[in-house]
PDB file of C-alpha atoms in Angstrom:
ATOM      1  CA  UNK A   1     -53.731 211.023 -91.345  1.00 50.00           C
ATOM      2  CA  UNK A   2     -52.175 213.567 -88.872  1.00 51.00           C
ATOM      3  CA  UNK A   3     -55.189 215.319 -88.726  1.00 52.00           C
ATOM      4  CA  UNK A   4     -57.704 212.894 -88.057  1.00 64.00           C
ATOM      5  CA  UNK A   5     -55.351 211.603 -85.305  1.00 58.00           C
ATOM      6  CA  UNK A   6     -54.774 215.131 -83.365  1.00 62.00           C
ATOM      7  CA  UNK A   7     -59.091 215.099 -84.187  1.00 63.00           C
ATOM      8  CA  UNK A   8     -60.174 211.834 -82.279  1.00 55.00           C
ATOM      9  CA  UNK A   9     -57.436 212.403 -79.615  1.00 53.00           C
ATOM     10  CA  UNK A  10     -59.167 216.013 -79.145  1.00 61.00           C
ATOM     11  CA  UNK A  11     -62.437 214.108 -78.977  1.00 61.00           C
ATOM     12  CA  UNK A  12     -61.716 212.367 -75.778  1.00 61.00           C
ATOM     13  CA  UNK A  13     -59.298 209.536 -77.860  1.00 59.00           C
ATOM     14  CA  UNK A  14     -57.326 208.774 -75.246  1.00 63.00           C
ATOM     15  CA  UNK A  15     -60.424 207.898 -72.925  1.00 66.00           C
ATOM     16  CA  UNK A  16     -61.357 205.514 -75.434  1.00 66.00           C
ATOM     17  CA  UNK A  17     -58.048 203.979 -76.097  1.00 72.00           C
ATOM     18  CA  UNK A  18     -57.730 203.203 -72.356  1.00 68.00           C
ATOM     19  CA  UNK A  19     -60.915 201.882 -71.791  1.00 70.00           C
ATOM     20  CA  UNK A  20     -60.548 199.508 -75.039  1.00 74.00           C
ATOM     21  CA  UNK A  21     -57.216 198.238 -73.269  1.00 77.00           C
ATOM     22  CA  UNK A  22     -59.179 197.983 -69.767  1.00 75.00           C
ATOM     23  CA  UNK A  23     -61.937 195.462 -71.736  1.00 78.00           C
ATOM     24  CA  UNK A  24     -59.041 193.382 -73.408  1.00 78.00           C
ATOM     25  CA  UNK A  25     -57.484 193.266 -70.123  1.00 77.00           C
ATOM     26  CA  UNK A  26     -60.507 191.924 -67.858  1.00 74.00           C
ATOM     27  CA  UNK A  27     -61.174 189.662 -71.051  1.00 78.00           C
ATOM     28  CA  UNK A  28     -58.167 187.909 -71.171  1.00 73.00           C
ATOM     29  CA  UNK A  29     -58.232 187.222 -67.220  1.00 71.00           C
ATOM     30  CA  UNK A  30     -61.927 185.987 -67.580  1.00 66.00           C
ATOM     31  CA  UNK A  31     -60.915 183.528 -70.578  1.00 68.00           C
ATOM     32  CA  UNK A  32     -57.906 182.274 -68.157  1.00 64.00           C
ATOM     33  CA  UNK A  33     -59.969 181.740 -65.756  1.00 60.00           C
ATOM     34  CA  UNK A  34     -62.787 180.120 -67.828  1.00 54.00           C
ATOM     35  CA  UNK A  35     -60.207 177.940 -69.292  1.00 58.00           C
ATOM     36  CA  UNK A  36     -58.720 176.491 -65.895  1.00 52.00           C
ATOM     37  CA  UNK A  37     -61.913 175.712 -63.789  1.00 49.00           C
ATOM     38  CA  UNK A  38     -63.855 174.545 -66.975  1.00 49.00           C
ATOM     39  CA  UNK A  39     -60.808 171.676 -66.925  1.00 49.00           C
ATOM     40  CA  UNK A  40     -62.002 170.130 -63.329  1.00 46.00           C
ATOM     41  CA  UNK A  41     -61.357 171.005 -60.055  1.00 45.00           C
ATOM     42  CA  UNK A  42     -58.502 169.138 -59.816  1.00 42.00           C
ATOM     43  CA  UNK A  43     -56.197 172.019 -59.595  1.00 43.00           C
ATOM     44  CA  UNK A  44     -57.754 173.118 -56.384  1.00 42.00           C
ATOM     45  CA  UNK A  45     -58.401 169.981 -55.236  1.00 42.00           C
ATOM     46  CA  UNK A  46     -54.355 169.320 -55.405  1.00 42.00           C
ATOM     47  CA  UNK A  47     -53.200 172.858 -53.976  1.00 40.00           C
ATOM     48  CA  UNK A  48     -55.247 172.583 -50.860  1.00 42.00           C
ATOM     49  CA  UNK A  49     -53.744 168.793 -49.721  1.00 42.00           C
ATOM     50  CA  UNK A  50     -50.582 169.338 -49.243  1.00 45.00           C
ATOM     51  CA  UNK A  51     -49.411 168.859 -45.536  1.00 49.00           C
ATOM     52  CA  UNK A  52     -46.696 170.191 -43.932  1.00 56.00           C
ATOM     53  CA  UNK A  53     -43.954 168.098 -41.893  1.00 56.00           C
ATOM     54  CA  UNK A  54     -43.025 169.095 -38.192  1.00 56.00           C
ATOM     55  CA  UNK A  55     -40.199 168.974 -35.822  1.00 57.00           C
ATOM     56  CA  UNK A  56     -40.095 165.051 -35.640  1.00 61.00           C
ATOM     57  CA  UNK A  57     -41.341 164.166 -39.082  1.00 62.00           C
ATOM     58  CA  UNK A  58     -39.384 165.417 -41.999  1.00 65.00           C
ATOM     59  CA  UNK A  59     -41.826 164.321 -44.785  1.00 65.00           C
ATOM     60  CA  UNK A  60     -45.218 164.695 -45.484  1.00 64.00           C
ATOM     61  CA  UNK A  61     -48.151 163.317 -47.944  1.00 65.00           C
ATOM     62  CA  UNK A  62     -50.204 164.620 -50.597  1.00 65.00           C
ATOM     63  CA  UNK A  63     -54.111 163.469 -50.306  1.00 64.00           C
ATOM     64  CA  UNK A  64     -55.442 163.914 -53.882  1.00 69.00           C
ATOM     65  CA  UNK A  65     -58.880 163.914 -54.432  1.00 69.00           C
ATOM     66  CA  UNK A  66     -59.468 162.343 -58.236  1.00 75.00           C
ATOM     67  CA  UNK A  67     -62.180 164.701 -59.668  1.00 76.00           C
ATOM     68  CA  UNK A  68     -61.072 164.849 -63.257  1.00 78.00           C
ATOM     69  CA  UNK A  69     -58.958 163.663 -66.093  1.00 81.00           C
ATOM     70  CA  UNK A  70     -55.697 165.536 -64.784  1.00 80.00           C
ATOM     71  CA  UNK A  71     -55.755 164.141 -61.437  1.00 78.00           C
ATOM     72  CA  UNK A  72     -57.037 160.228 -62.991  1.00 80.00           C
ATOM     73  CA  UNK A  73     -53.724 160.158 -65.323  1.00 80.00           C
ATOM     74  CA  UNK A  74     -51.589 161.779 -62.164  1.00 77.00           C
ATOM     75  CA  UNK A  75     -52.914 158.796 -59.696  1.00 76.00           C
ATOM     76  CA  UNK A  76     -52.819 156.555 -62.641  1.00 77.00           C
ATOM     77  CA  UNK A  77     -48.854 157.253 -62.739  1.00 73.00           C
ATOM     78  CA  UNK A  78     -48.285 156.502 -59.146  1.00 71.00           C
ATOM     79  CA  UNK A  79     -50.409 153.833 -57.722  1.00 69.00           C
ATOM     80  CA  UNK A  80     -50.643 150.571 -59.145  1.00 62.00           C
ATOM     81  CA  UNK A  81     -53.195 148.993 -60.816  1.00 64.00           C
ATOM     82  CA  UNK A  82     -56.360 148.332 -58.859  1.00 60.00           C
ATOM     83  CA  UNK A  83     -57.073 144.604 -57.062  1.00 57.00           C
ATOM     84  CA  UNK A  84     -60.147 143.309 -54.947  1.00 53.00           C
ATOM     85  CA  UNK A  85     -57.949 142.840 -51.786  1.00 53.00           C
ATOM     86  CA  UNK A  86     -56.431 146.119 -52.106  1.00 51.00           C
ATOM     87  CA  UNK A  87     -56.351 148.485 -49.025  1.00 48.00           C
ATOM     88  CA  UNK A  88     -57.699 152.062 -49.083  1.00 48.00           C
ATOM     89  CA  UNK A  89     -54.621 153.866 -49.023  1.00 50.00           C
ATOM     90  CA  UNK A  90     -52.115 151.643 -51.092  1.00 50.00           C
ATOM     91  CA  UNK A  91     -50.208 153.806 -51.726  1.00 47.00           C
ATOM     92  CA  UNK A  92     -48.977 153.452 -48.240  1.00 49.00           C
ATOM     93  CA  UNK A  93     -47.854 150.411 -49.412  1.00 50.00           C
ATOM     94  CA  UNK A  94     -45.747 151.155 -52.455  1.00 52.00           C
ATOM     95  CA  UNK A  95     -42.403 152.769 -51.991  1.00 53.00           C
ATOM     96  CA  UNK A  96     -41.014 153.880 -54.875  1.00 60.00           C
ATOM     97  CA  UNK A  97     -42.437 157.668 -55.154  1.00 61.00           C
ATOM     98  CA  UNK A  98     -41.960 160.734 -57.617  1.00 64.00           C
ATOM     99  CA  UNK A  99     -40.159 163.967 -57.111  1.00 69.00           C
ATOM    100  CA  UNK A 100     -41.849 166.612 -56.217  1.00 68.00           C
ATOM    101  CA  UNK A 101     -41.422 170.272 -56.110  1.00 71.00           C
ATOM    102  CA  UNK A 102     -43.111 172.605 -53.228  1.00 68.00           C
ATOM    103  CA  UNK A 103     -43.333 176.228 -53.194  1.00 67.00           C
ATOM    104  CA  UNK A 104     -44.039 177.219 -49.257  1.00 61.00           C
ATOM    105  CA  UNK A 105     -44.482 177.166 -46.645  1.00 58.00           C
ATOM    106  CA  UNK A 106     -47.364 179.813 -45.861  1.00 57.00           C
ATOM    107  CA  UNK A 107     -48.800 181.012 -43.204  1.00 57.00           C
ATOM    108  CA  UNK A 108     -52.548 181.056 -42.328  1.00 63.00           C
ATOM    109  CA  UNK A 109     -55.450 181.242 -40.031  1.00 60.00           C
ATOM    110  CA  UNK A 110     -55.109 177.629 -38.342  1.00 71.00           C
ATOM    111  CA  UNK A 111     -51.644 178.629 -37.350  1.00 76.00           C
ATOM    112  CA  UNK A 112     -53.157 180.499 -33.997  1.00 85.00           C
ATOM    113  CA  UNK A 113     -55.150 177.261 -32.867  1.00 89.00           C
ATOM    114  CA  UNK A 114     -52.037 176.839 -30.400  1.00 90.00           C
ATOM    115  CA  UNK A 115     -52.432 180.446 -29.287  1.00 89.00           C
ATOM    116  CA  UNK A 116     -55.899 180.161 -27.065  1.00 92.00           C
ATOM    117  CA  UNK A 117     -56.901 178.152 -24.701  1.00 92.00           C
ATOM    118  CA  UNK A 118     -59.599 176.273 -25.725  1.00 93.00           C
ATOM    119  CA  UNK A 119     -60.056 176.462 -29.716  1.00 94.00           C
ATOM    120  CA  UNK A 120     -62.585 174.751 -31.684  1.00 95.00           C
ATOM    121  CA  UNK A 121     -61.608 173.629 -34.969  1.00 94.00           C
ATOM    122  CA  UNK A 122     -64.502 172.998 -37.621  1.00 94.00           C
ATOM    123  CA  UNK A 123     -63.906 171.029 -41.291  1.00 92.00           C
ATOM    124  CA  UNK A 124     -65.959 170.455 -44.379  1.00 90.00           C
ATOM    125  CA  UNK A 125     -64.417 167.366 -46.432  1.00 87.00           C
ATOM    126  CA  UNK A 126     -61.363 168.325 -47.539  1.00 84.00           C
ATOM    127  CA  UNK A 127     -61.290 171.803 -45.446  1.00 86.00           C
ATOM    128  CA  UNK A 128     -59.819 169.199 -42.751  1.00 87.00           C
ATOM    129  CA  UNK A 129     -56.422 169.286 -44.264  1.00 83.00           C
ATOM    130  CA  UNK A 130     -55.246 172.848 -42.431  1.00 83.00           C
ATOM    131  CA  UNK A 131     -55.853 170.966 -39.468  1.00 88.00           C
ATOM    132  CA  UNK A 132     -53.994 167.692 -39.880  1.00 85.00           C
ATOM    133  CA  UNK A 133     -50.687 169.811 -39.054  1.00 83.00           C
ATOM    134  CA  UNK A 134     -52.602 170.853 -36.016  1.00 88.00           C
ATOM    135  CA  UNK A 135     -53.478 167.474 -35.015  1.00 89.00           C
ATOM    136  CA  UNK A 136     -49.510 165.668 -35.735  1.00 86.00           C
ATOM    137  CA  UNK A 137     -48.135 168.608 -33.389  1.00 86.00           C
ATOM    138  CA  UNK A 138     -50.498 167.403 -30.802  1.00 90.00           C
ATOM    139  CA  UNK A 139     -48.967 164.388 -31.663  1.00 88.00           C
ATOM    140  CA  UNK A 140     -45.272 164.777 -31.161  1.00 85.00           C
ATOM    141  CA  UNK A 141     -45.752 166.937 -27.648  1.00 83.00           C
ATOM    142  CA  UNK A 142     -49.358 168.239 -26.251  1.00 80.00           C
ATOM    143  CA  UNK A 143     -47.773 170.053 -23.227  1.00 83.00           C
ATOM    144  CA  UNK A 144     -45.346 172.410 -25.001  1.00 81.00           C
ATOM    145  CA  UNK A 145     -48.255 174.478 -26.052  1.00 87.00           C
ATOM    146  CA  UNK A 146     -50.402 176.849 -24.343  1.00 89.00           C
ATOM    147  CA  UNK A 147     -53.684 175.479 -25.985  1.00 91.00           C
ATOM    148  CA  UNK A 148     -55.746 173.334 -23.124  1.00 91.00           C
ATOM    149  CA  UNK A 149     -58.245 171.894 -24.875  1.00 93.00           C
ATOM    150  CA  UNK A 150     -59.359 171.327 -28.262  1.00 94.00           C
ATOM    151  CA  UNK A 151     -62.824 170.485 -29.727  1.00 95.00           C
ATOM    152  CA  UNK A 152     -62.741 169.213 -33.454  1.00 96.00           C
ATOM    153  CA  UNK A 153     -65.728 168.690 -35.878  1.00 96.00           C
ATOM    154  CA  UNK A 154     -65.747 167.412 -38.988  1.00 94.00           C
ATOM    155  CA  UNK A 155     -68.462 167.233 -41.361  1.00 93.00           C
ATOM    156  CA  UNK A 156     -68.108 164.773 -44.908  1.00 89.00           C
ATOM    157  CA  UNK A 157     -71.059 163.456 -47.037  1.00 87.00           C
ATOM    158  CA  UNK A 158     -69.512 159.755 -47.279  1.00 84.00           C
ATOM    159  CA  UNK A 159     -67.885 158.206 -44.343  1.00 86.00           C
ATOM    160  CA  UNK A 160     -65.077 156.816 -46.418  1.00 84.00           C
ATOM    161  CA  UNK A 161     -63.926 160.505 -46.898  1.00 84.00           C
ATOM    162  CA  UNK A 162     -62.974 160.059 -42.870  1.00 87.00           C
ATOM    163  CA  UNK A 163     -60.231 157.365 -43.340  1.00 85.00           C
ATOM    164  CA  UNK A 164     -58.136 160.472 -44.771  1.00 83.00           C
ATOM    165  CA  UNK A 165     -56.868 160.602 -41.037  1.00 87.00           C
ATOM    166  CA  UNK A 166     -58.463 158.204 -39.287  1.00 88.00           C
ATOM    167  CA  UNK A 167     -54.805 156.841 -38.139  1.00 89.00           C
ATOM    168  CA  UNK A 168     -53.811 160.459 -37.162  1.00 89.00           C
ATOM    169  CA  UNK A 169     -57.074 160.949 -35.056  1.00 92.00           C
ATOM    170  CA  UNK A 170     -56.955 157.416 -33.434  1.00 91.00           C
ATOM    171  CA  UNK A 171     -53.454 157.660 -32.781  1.00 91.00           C
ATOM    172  CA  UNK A 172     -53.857 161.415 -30.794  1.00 92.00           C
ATOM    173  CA  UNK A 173     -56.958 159.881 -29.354  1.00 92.00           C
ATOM    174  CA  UNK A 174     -54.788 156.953 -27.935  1.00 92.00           C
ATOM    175  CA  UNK A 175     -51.657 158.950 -26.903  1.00 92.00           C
ATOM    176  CA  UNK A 176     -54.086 161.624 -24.792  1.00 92.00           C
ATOM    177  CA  UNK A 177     -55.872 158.695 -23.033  1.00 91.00           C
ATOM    178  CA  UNK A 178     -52.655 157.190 -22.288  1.00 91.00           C
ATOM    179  CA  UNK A 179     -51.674 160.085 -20.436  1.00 91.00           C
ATOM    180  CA  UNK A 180     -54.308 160.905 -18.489  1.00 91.00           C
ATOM    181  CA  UNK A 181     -56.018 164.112 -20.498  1.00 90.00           C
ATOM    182  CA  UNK A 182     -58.816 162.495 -22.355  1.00 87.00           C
ATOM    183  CA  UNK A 183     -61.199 165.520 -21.989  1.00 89.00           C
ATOM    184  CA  UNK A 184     -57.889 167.682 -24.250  1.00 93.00           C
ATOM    185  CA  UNK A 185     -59.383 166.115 -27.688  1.00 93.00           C
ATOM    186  CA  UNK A 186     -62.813 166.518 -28.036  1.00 94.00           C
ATOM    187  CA  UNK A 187     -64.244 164.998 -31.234  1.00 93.00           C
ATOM    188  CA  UNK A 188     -67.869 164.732 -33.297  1.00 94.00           C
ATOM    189  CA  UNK A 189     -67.506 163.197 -36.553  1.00 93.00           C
ATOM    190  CA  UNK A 190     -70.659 163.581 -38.734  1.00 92.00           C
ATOM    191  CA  UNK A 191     -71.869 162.021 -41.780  1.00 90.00           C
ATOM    192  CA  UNK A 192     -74.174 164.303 -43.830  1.00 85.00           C
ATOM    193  CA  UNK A 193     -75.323 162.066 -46.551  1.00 78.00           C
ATOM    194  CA  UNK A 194     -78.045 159.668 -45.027  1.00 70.00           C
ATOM    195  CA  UNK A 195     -78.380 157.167 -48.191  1.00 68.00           C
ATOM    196  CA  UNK A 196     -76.933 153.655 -47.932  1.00 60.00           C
ATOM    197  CA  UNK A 197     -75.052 154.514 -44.322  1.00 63.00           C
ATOM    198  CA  UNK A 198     -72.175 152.580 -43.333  1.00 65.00           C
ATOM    199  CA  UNK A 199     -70.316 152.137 -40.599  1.00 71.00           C
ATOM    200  CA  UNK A 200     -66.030 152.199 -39.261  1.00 75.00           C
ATOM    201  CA  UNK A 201     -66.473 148.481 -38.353  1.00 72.00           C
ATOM    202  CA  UNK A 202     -62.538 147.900 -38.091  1.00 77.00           C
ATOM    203  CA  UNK A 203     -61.771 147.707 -34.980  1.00 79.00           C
ATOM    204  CA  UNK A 204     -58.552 149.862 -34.546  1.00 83.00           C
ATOM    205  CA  UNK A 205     -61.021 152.474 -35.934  1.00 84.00           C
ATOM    206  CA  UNK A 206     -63.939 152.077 -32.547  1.00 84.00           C
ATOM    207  CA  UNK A 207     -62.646 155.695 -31.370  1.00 84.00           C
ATOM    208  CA  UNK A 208     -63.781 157.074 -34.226  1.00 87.00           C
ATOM    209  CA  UNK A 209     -66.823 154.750 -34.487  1.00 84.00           C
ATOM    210  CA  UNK A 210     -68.444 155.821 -31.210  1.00 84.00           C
ATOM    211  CA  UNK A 211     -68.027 159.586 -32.081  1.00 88.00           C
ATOM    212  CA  UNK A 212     -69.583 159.144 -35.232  1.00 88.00           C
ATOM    213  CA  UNK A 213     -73.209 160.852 -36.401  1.00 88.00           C
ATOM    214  CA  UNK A 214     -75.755 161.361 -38.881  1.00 87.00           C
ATOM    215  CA  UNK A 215     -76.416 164.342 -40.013  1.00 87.00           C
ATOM    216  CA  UNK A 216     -75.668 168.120 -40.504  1.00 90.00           C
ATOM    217  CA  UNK A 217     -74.479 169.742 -36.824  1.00 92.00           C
ATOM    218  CA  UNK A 218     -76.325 172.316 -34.995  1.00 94.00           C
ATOM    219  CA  UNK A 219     -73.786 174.512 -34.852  1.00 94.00           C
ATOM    220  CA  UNK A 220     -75.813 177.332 -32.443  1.00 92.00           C
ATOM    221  CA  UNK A 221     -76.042 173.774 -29.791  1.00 92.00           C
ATOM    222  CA  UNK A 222     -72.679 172.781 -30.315  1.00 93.00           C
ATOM    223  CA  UNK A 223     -71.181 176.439 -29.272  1.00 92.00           C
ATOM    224  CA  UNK A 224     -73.685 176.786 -26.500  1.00 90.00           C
ATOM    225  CA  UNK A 225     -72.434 173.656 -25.047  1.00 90.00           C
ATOM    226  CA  UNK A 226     -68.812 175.269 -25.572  1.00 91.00           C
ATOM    227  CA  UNK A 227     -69.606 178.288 -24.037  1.00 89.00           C
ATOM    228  CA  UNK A 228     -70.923 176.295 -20.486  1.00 88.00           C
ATOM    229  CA  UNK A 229     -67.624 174.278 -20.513  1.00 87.00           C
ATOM    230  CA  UNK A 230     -64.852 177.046 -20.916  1.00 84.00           C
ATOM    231  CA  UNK A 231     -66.263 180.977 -19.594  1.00 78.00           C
ATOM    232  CA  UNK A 232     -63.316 182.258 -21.216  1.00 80.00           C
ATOM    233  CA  UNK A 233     -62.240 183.135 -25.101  1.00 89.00           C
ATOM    234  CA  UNK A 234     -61.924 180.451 -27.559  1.00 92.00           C
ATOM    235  CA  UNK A 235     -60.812 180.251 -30.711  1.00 92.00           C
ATOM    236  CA  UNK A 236     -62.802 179.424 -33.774  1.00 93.00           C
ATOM    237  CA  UNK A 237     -61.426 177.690 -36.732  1.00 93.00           C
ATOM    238  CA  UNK A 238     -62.947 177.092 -40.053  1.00 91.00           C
ATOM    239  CA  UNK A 239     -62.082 175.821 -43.278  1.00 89.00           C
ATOM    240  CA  UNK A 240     -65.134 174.086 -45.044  1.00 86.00           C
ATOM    241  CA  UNK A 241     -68.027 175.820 -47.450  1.00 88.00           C
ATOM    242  CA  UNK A 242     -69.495 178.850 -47.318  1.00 88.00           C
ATOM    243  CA  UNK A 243     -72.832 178.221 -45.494  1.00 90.00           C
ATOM    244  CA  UNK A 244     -70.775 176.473 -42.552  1.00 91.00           C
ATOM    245  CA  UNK A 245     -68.498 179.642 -42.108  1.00 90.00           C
ATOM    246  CA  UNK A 246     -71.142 182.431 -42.388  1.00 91.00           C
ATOM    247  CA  UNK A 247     -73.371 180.199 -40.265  1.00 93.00           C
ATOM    248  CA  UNK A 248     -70.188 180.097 -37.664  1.00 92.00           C
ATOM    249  CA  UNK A 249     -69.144 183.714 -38.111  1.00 92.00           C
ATOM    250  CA  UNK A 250     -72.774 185.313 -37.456  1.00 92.00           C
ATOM    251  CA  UNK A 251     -73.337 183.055 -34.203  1.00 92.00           C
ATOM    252  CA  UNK A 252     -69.433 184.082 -33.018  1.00 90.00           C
ATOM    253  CA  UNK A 253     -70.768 187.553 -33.068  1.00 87.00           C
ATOM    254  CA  UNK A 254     -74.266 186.952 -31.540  1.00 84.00           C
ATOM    255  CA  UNK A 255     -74.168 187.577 -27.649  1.00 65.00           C
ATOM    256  CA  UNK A 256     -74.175 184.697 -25.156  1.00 68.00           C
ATOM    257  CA  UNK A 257     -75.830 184.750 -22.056  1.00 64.00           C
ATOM    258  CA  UNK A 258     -72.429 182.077 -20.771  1.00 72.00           C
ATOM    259  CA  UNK A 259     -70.125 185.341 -21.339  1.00 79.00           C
ATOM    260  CA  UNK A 260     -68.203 183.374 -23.621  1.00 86.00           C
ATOM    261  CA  UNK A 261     -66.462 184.885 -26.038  1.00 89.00           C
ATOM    262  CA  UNK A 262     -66.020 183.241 -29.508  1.00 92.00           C
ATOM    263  CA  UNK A 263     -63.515 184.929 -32.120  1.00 91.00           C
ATOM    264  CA  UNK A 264     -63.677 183.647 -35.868  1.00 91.00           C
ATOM    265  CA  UNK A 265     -61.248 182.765 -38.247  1.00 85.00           C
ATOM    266  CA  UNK A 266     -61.767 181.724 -41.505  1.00 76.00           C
ATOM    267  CA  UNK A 267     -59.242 179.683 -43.801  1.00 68.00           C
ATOM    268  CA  UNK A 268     -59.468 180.097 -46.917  1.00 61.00           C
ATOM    269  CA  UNK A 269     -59.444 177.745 -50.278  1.00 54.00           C
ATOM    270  CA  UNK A 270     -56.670 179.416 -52.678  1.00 47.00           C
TER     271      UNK A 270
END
């Protein structure tokens, strides 16, 4: 037994043994990974909505996104059963919440919005939910921040997806008008599905309603009209699928005539 041993380690064994261990390795992490998106996307769906409170507001909210049988039984558990005259959001309604346990803060991309002066913030459905921290420390105090103006496009296929913050947007909206600065906040909300369109017909919701649209952005138009406004640097922000960021990121590094100059930053789904 010796023998054949000392033989098939002279025969380049050990090469072998380590590139057996090397295939069980990348096996096992492809299995783990097989066996946690083949459940849903739920789990991404629930890491990516978590907000973050702010100097004023000590709590925050979870928007969940119910995409499989995990997150059904989870929104099962906490909202009550459904009625006719029920409200889109009752669970604004119903006080008596859970526990939960959050690992965090971290930092990322959406963090420098604050750091330019004009930045342009750009969300695909859900990708909106870096920026709704941006958008509540607008909120609570505009002029602490060096940021002068703030253009904000968001793209969904079903115009229900928009009442995720359609209080926090009407609310900013409001508060900037108030003051004086309604040119700070500038907002294009567009509806990419075209079937069976509907319409914000509430009336609290008319900001929103006039700076709706159908269809997918031009995004080379929309940065062109940017780049007229503000001859300086701005800021891009995205967080949204692929095709909108490496549409975004090869016009940031095309060359405009307007001398403005756009830098690109890309947040990420984990």
């Amino acid at each position: 037994m010796a023998v054949s041993v000392r033989s098939w380690v002279a025969n380049e064994g050990g090469k072998h043994l380590v590139l057996m261990l090397w295939l069980g390795a990348n096996t096992w992490l492809f299995l783990r990974t097989y066996l946690l998106y083949s459940t849903g996307q739920q789990y991404h769906y629930l890491y990516k909505m978590l907000g973050c409170p702010t100097a004023n507001k000590e709590t925050f909210g979870i928007h969940l996104r119910v995409v499989g049988d995990w997150t059904d039984r989870f929104t099962q558990l906490l909202l009550p059963p459904p009625r006719a005259d029920m409200e889109i959001l009752p669970m604004v309604q119903q006080r008596r919440y859970p526990k939960v346990f959050v690992d965090g803060p971290f930092g990322g991309p959406s963090e420098d919005v604050f750091n330019y002066d004009v930045s342009l913030c750009v969300a695909g459905g859900i990708g909106v939910t870096p920026f709704a921290c941006v958008l509540q420390a607008l909120l609570d105090g505009w002029r602490g921040f060096r940021l002068q103006r703030l253009y904000f496009v968001w793209v969904c296929k079903e115009i229900q997806s928009f009442y995720w913050f359609a209080e926090l947007l009407c609310a900013l909206h409001k508060k900037l008008w108030q003051e004086n600065r309604p040119d700070y906040f500038n907002l294009k909300l567009y509806v990419s599905c075209t079937e069976s369109l509907q319409r914000m017909s509430e009336e609290r919701y008319r900001p929103l309603s006039s700076r709706l649209l159908v269809g997918r952005p031009k995004w080379k138009m929309i940065l062109d009209e940017i780049g007229k406004s503000n001859k300086k640097r701005v800021g891009v922000f995205c967080c949204g699928p692929k095709s909108i960021s490496k549409t975004l990121h090869r016009l940031c590094n095309s060359t405009r005539s307007s001398g403005t100059v756009f830098e690109f930053n890309k947040e990420s789904f984990s």
